[in-house]
Short mmCIF file of C-alpha atoms in Angstrom, two decimals:
data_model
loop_
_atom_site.label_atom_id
_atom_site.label_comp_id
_atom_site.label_asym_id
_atom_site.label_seq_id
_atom_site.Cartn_x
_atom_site.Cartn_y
_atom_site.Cartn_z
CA UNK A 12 124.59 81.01 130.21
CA UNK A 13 124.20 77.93 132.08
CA UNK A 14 121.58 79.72 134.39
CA UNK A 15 119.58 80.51 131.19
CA UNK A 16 119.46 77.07 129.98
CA UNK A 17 118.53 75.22 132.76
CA UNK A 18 116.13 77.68 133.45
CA UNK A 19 114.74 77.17 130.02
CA UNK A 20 114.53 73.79 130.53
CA UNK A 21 112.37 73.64 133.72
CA UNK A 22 110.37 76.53 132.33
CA UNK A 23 109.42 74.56 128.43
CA UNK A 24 109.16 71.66 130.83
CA UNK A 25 107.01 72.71 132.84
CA UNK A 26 104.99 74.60 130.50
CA UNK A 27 104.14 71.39 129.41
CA UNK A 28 102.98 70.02 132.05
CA UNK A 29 99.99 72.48 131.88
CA UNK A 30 99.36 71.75 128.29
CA UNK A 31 99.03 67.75 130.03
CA UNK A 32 101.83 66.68 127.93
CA UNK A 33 101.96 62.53 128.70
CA UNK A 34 104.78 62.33 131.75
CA UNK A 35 107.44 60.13 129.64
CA UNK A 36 108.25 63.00 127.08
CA UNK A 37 108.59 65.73 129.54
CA UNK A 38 112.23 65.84 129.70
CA UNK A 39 112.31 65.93 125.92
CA UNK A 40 110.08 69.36 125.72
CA UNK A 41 112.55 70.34 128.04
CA UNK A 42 115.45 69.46 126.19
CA UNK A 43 113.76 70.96 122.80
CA UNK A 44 113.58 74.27 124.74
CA UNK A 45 116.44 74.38 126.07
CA UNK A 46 118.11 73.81 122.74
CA UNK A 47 115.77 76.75 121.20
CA UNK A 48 116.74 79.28 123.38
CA UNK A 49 120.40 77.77 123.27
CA UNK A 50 120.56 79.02 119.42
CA UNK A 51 118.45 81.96 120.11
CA UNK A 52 120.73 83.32 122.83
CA UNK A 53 123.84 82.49 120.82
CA UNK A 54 122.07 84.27 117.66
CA UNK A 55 120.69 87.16 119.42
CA UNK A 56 123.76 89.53 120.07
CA UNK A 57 124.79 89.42 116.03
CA UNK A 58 121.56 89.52 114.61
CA UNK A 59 118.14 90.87 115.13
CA UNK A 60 116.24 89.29 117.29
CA UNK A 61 113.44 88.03 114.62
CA UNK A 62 116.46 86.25 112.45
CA UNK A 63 117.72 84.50 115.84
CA UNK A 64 114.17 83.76 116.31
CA UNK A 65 113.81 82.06 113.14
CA UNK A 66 116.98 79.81 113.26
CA UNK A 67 115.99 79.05 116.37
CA UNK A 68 112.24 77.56 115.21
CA UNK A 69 114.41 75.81 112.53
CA UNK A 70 116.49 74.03 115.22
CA UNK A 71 113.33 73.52 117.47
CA UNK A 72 111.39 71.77 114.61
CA UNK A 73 114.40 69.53 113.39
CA UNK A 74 114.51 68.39 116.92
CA UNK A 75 110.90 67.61 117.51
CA UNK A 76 111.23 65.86 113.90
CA UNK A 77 113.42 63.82 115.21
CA UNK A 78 111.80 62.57 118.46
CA UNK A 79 108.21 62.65 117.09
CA UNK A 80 109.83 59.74 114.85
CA UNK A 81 111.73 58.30 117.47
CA UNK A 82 108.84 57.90 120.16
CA UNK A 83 106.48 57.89 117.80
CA UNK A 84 103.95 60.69 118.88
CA UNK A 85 102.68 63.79 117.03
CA UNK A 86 105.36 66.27 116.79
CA UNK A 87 103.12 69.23 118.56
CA UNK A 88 103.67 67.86 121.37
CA UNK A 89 107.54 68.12 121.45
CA UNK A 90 107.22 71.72 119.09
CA UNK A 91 105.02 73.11 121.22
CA UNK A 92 107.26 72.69 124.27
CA UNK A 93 110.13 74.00 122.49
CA UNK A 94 109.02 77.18 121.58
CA UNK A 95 107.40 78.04 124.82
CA UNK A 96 110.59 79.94 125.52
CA UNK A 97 111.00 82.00 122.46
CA UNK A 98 106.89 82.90 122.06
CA UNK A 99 106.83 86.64 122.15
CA UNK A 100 104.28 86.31 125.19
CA UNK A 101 106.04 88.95 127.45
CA UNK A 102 106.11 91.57 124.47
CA UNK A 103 102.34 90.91 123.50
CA UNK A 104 101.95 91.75 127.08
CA UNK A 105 103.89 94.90 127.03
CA UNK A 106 102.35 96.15 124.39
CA UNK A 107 99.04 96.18 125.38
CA UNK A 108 99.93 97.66 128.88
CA UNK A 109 101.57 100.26 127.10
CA UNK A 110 98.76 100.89 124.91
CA UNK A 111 96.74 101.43 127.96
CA UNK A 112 99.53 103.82 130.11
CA UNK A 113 98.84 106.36 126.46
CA UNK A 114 102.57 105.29 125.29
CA UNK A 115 100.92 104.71 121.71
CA UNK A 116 104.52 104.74 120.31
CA UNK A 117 106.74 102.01 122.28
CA UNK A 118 103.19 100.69 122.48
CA UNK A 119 102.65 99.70 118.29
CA UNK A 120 106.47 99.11 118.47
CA UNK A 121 106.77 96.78 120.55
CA UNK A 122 102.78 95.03 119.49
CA UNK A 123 104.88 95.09 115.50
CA UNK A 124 107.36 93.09 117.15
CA UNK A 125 105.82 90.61 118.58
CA UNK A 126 103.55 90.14 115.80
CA UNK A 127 107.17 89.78 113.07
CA UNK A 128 108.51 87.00 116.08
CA UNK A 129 105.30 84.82 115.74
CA UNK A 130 105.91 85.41 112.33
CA UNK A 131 109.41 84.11 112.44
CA UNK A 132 108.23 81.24 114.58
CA UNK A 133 105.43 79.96 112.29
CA UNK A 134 107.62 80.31 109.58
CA UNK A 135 110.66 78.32 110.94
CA UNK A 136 108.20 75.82 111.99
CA UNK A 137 106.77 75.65 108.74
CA UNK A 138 109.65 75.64 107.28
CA UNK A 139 111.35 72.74 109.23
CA UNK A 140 108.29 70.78 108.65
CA UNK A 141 108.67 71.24 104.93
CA UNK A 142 112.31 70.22 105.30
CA UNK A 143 111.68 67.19 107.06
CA UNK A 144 109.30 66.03 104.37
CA UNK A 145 112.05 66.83 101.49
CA UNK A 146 114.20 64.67 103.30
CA UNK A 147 111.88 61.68 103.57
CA UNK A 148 110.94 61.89 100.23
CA UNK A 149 114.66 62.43 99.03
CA UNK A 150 115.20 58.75 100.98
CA UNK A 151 112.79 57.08 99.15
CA UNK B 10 84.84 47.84 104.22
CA UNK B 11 81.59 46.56 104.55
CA UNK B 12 78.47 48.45 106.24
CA UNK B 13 78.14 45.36 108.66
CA UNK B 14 81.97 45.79 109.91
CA UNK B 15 81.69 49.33 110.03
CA UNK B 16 78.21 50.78 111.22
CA UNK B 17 75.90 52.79 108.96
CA UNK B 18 76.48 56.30 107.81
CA UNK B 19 75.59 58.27 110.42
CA UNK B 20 78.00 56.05 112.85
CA UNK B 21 80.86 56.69 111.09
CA UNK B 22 79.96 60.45 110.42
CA UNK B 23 79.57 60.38 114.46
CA UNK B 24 82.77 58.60 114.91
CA UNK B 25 84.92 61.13 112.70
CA UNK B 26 82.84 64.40 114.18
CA UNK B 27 83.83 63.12 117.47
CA UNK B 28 87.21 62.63 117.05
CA UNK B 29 87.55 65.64 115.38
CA UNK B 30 85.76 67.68 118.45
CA UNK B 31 88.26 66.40 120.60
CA UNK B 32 91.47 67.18 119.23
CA UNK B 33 89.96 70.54 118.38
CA UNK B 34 88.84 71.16 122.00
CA UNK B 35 92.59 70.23 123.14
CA UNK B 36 94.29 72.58 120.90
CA UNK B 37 95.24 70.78 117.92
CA UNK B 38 95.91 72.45 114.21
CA UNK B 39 93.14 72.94 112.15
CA UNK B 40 94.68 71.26 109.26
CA UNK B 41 95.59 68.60 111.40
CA UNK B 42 91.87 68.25 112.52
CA UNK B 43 91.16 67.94 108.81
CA UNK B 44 93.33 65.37 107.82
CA UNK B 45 92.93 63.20 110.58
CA UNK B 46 88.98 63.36 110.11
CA UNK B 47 89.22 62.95 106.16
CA UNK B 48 91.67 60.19 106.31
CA UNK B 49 89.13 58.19 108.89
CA UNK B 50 86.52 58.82 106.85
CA UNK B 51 88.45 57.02 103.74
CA UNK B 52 89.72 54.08 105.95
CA UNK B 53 86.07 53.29 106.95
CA UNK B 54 84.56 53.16 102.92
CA UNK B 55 83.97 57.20 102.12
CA UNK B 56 87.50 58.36 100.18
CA UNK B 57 85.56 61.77 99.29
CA UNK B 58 84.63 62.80 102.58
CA UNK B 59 85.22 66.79 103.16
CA UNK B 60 85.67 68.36 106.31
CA UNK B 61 85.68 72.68 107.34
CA UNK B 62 87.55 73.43 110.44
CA UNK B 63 87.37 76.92 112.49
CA UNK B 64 88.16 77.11 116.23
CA UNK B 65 84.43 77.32 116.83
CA UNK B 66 82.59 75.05 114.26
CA UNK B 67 83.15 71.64 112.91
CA UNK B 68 81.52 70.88 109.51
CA UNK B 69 81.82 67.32 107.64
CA UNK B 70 80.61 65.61 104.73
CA UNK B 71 80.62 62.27 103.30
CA UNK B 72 79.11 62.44 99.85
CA UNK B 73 77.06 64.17 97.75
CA UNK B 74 74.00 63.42 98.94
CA UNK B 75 74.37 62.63 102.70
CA UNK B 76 73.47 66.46 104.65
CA UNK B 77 76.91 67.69 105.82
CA UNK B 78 77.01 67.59 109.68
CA UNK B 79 77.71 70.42 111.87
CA UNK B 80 79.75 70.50 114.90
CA UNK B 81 79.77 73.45 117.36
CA UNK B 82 82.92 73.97 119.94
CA UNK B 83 82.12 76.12 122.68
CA UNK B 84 85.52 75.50 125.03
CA UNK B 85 88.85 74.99 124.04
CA UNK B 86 92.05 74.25 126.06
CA UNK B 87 95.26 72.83 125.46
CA UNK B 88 95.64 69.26 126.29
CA UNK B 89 98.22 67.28 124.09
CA UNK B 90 97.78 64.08 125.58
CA UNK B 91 94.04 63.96 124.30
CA UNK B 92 95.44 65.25 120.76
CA UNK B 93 98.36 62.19 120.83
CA UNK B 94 96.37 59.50 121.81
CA UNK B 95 92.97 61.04 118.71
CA UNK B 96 96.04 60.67 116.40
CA UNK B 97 97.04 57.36 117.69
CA UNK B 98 93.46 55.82 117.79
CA UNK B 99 92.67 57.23 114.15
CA UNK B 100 96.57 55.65 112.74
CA UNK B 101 95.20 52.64 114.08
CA UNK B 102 91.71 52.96 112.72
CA UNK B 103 93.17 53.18 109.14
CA UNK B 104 95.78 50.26 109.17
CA UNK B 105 93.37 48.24 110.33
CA UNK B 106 94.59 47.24 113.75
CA UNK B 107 91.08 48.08 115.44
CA UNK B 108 87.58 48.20 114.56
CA UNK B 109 85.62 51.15 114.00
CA UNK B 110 83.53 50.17 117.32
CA UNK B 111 86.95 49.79 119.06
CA UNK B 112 87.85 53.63 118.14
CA UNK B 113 84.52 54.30 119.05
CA UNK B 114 84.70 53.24 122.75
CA UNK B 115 88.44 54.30 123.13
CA UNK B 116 87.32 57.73 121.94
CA UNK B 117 84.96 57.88 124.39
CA UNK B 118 87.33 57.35 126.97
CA UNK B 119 89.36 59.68 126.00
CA UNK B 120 86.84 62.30 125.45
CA UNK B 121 86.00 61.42 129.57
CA UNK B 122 89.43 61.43 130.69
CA UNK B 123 90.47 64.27 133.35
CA UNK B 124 93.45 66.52 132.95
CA UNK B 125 96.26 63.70 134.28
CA UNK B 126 98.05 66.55 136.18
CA UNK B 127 96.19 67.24 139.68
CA UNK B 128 95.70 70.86 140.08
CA UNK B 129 98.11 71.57 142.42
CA UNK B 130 100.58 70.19 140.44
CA UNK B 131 99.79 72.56 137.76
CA UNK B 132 99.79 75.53 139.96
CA UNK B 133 103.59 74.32 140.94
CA UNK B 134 104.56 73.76 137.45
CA UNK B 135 103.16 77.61 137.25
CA UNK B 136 104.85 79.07 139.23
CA UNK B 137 107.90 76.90 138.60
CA UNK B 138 107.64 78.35 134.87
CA UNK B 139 107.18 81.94 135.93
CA UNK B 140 110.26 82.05 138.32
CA UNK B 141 111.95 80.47 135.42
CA UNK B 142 110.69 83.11 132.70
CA UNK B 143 111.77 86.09 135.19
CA UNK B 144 115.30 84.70 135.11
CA UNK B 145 115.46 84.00 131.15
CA UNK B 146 114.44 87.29 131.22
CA UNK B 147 117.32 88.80 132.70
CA UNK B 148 115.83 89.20 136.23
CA UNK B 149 118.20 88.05 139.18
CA UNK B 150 117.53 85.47 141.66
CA UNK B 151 115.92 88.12 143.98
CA UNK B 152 113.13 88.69 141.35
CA UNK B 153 112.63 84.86 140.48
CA UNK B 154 111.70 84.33 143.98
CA UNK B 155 108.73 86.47 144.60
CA UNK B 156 107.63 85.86 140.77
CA UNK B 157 107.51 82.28 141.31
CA UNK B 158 104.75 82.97 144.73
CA UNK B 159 103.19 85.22 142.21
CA UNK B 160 102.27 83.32 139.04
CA UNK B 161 101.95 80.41 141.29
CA UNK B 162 98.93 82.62 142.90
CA UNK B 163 98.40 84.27 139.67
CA UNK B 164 98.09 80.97 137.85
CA UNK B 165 96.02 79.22 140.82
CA UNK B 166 93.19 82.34 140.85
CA UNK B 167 92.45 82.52 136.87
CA UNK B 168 92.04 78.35 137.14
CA UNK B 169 89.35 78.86 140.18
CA UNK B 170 88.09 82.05 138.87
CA UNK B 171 87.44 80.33 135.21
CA UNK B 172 85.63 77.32 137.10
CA UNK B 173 83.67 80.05 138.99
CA UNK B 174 82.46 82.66 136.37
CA UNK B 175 83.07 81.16 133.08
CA UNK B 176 84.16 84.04 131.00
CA UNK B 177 87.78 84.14 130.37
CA UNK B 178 88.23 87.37 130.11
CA UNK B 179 87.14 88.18 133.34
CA UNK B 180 88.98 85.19 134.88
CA UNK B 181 92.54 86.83 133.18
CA UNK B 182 92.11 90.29 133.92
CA UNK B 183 91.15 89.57 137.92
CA UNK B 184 94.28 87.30 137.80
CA UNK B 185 96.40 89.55 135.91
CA UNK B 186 95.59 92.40 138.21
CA UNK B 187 96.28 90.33 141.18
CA UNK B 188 99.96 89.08 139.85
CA UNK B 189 100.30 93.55 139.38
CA UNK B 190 99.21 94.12 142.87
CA UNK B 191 101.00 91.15 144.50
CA UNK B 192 104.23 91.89 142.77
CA UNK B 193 104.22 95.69 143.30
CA UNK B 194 103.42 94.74 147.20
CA UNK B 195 106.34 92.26 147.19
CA UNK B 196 109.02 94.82 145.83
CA UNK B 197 107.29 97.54 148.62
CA UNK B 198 107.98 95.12 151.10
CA UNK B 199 111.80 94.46 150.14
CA UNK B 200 111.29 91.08 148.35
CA UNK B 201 112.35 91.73 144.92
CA UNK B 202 113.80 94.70 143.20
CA UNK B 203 112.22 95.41 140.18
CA UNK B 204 108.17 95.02 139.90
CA UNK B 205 108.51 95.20 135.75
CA UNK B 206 110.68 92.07 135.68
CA UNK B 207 108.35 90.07 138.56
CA UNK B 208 105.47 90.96 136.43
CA UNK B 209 106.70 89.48 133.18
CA UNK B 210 107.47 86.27 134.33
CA UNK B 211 104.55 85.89 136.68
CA UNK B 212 102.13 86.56 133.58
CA UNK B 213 103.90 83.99 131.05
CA UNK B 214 101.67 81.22 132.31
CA UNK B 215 98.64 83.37 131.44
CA UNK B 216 100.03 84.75 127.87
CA UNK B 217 98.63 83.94 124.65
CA UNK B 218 102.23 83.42 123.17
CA UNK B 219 101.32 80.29 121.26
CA UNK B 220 97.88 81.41 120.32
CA UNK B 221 99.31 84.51 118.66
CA UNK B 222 101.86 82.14 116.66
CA UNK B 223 99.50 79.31 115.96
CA UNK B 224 97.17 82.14 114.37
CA UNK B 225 100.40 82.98 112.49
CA UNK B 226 100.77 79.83 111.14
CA UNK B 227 97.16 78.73 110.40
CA UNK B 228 96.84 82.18 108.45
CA UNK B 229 100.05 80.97 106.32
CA UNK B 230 98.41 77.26 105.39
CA UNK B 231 95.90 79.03 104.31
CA UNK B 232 93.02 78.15 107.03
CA UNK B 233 92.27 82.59 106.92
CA UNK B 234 89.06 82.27 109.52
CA UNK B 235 90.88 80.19 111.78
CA UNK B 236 93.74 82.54 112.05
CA UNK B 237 91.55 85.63 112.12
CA UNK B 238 89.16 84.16 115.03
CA UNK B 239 92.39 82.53 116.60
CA UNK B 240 93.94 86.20 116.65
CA UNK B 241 91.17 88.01 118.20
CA UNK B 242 91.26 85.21 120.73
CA UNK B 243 94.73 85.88 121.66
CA UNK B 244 94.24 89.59 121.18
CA UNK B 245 91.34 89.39 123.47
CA UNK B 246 93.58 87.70 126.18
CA UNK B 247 96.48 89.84 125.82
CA UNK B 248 93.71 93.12 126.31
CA UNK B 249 92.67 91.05 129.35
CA UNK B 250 96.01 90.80 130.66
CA UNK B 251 97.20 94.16 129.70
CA UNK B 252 94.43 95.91 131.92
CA UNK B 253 94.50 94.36 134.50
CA UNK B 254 98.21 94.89 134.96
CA UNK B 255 97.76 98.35 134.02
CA UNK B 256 95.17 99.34 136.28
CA UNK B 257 97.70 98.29 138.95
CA UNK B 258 99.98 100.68 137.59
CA UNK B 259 97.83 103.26 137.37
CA UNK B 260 96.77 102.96 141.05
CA UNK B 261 100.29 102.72 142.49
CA UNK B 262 101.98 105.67 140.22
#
C-alpha cells in the first residue's frame, strides 16, 4: 500500500511536469493523486471498479477545489494531475491491441470499460465542481 | 470603457481571439475557452459578445453587425502553465488592474514562451512516470526497472519523431512499436519478467487517458462537436498505439 502511493505520487507528479505544470504546485498534483488512487484502491476490492472510480473523482475534485482557492490558480491544473492515475489509459490501450490480435471479445470488453471509467471520471469531476459551487452559494 | 482606453473593435476582437487561441492550443476546456473570451469581451465595453469553441476552430462575435471572426487551431498540446497565467491575465483584465494594451503585450509573451521544462527533463519525468505506472499496476520492482529505460526511450523518440515528421500518428505508432520491441528484448535478455506489464507502464506517457475523459466531459456540458472531434482524436491515438504494440506481438509470437 505504501509502495502504491508513493508511486502514485511521483507518477501524477511527474505527469505534470509534461503537461508544464508551474514548478511550485507540483507537489500538490502529487498529493491530489496520491489521494485519488488512495480512495480508489481502498474502494476497489468492495465495489466495481467504475463506482471506486467515481468516489475517487469526487475526492480528487474536492481537493483541487480546495487548493485552486488556496493558491489561487485554475483548478485544471491540480484536477488534471490527480486523475492521471485513475485515467483508463492502460485499458484504452488494451483494447485496441486486442482488437488488432482478432480477440474481438475481451477486445469491446475491455474498450466498454474504459469508455464507463472516463465516464465515471467526468462525472465525479462534474459533479464535485457542481458541489463546490452549492457550497459557495449556500455561504453567501 | 471608452474606445480611447481600450483600442477599436478589431483590437479588442484580436485581443480576446488571441487569448482564446492560446489556452485552446494548451489544452484548456472548451467552455472554459468560452467564458474566459466572453467575459473579456464584456470587461472591455461589448456585454453581448458570443464565442463557438471546437478543438480546431475558434469563432467570435461582438455584435450584430461587426462580421464574426474566425480562428483556426492547427496544433494542440497540453501546457497548463500557458492556460493559468490566460486565466490570470484575463481576471485581471476585467477588475481592472491592467489595461487592455497591458494584456495585450503580456499575452504575447506568453503566447512566445517555451515549454519551462528542458527536454531532458521531460524525458526523465517520462520515464519516471512509466516505472511508476508499471508498479501501480501491480508489476514488481523487476518490471519497473526496464519500463522506466523504456518509456524514457519511448517517450524521448515520439518527442523527436513529432519534431521530425509532423504527423502524430506516425510519431506514436514508431514510438509505441519501439517501447513493444524494447520491452520484449529486455524480458529476452533476463531484465524483467513479464513484457505485458513493462508495456503498460512504458506506454502511459503516450496514452490518450485524459483526452478520452475530457471528450467525456465536454460531451456532458453539452459542447457535442468538441467531444466527438476530441474522441476521434484520442481514438486515433489509442489505434496508433495499439498497432504499433501489436505488430510487435505479432512478430515475436
Amino acid at each position: 500500500m505504501i509502495v502504491q502511493l508513493i508511486t502514485s505520487f511521483i507518477a501524477s507528479a511527474t505527469f505534470c511536469i509534461l503537461f508544464n505544470t508551474p514548478k511550485r504546485m507540483l507537489f500538490q498534483c502529487g498529493l491530489a493523486g496520491m489521494l485519488g488512487w488512495m480512495v480508489f484502491l481502498l474502494l476497489d476490492p468492495e465495489w466495481k471498479s467504475v463506482v471506486a472510480t467515481f468516489f475517487a473523482t469526487v475526492v480528487v475534485g474536492a481537493v483541487s477545489q480546495i487548493f485552486a482557492r488556496s493558491f489561487k490558480t485554475p483548478v485544471i491544473i491540480f484536477s488534471v494531475g490527480g486523475i492521471i492515475p485513475l485515467v483508463p489509459g492502460g485499458l484504452a490501450y488494451d483494447a485496441m491491441r486486442r482488437f488488432i490480435e482478432d480477440d474481438y471479445n475481451t477486445a469491446l470488453e475491455a474498450a466498454v470499460q474504459a469508455f464507463l471509467l472516463s465516464g465515471a471520471i467526468a462525472t465525479g469531476l462534474v459533479l464535485s465542481e457542481v458541489l463546490g459551487q452549492m457550497f459557495r452559494r449556500g455561504r453567501k | 470603457m471608452n474606445n480611447a482606453e481600450s483600442g477599436t473593435t478589431y483590437e479588442i476582437i484580436d485581443l480576446c481571439l488571441l487569448a482564446g487561441k492560446i489556452m485552446l492550443q494548451n489544452g484548456a476546456e472548451t467552455y472554459r475557452v468560452e467564458d474566459t473570451m466572453t467575459r473579456m469581451a464584456a470587461s472591455l465595453g461589448f456585454p453581448g459578445a458570443h464565442s463557438y469553441v471546437t478543438p480546431t476552430v475558434i469563432l467570435f462575435t461582438t455584435s450584430r453587425t461587426e462580421q464574426p471572426k474566425l480562428f483556426r487551431i492547427a496544433e494542440r498540446t497540453t501546457d497548463l502553465q500557458k492556460v493559468a497565467e490566460v486565466n490570470d491575465i484575463s481576471r485581471r483584465l476585467s477588475q481592472r488592474q491592467i489595461t487592455s494594451a497591458q494584456a495585450r503585450e503580456r499575452l504575447a509573451q506568453v503566447d512566445d514562451a517555451a515549454h519551462a521544462y528542458p527536454v531532458w527533463l521531460q524525458i526523465m519525468a517520462a520515464a519516471m512516470a512509466g516505472g511508476c505506472f508499471t508498479m501501480m499496476f501491480k508489476g514488481g520492482f523487476q518490471d519497473a526497472l526496464p519500463a522506466l529505460l523504456v518509456s524514457g526511450l519511448g517517450y524521448a523518440s515520439a518527442t523527436y519523431l513529432q519534431r521530425l515528421v509532423q504527423i502524430k500518428f506516425f510519431a506514436e505508432l514508431t514510438a509505441s512499436f519501439l517501447i513493444g520491441l524494447l520491452a520484449y528484448l529486455f524480458v529476452q535478455a533476463g531484465i524483467g519478467k513479464e513484457t505485458d506489464k513493462i508495456i503498460i507502464g512504458s506506454v502511459m506517457p503516450l496514452v490518450p487517458g485524459l483526452l478520452i475523459t475530457n471528450a467525456v466531459r465536454d460531451l456532458m456540458a453539452g459542447h457535442l462537436i468538441s467531444g466527438l472531434s476530441k474522441g476521434a482524436e484520442a481514438f486515433l491515438t489509442a489505434f496508433a498505439i495499439g498497432t504499433g504494440i501489436g505488430l510487435v506481438l505479432s512478430f515475436v509470437s
